[in-house]
Amino acid sequence: MLLDSDAESDVAYELCQVVGRAILPYRSSGDLGTAFFFQGGDDPVGESLLTAADLVGGSGGELGLRASVTEPAGVAPAVIFEAEIVPGWARFAGDGVAVLPTAGLHRYAGDGGWRWRVQPVPAGIAAGPEVVARLAADASSAFVLAHGVREDGSRPLEVAIERVVRDGDAVLITTELPPGYVGAPVFIVQAGPTGEVSPYCLGLVLPGVGEHPVATFDRIRAVLPATPGDI
């Protein structure tokens, strides 16, 4: 669905309110990207951190923390080094996705005397095959929530309003995104069977030149473990 500019601004604002605290900056081996929390079900063990597979697997990976995603204030570190988190990332290179069960993240926080205060992307808005199938060669509005990279090196939370199309089996963002956006979640809106308009998390941004493939949630769900960890 292609929205007018006012409606796009409204959707971008609402997404920041609903899932803004799911999004975190990620760095590994000099590559800058974004990761996000996904809640696969009502049980806490269904929670995972997701990003692009190309970002993980090197040395020195680190996850940045904003003050708004932890509590109490002033206790959590500014950065978590992934070497301190067990279990670590699982890479699914064929699908372009990396999955980190969040059990280790919660244990790390508890050991440090703080806790997470995040808004995971809920399973209920993860795009199923029918949502992906409704995409077409005609452009739809797409919303990418990511931690960009400013000239001073800061990593603010941003929303890029872009266009997404389906080309055969491929789903593509039709422009090249700024540094820091690989791994970020991509959202769209579509009309449901009864005509109501709903937001969907389409998937996550993969690396690209000139345009970016999207690893859609029908692919992501296929690699999510049934029980990614125990808290």
PDB file of C-alpha atoms in Angstrom, residues 40 45-48 50 90 92 99-101 220-229:
ATOM      1  CA  GLY A  40       7.872 -15.009  19.019  1.00  0.00           C
ATOM      2  CA  VAL A  45      11.727 -18.053  25.915  1.00  0.00           C
ATOM      3  CA  GLY A  46      10.288 -17.016  22.545  1.00  0.00           C
ATOM      4  CA  GLU A  47      12.242 -13.757  22.570  1.00  0.00           C
ATOM      5  CA  SER A  48      15.215 -13.301  20.209  1.00  0.00           C
ATOM      6  CA  LEU A  50      17.617 -10.430  15.142  1.00  0.00           C
ATOM      7  CA  ALA A  90      23.349 -18.334  15.314  1.00  0.00           C
ATOM      8  CA  PHE A  92      21.738 -18.613   8.835  1.00  0.00           C
ATOM      9  CA  VAL A  99      19.450 -14.948  15.696  1.00  0.00           C
ATOM     10  CA  LEU A 100      20.571 -14.360  19.289  1.00  0.00           C
ATOM     11  CA  PRO A 101      18.392 -15.995  21.978  1.00  0.00           C
ATOM     12  CA  ILE A 220      12.960 -15.611   9.439  1.00  0.00           C
ATOM     13  CA  ARG A 221      10.312 -17.780  11.129  1.00  0.00           C
ATOM     14  CA  ALA A 222      11.741 -20.851   9.419  1.00  0.00           C
ATOM     15  CA  VAL A 223      15.076 -20.431  11.233  1.00  0.00           C
ATOM     16  CA  LEU A 224      13.820 -19.296  14.636  1.00  0.00           C
ATOM     17  CA  PRO A 225      14.350 -22.098  17.168  1.00  0.00           C
ATOM     18  CA  ALA A 226      11.243 -23.336  18.908  1.00  0.00           C
ATOM     19  CA  THR A 227      12.784 -22.554  22.307  1.00  0.00           C
ATOM     20  CA  PRO A 228      15.753 -20.221  21.764  1.00  0.00           C
ATOM     21  CA  GLY A 229      16.782 -20.176  25.409  1.00  0.00           C
TER      22      GLY A 229
END
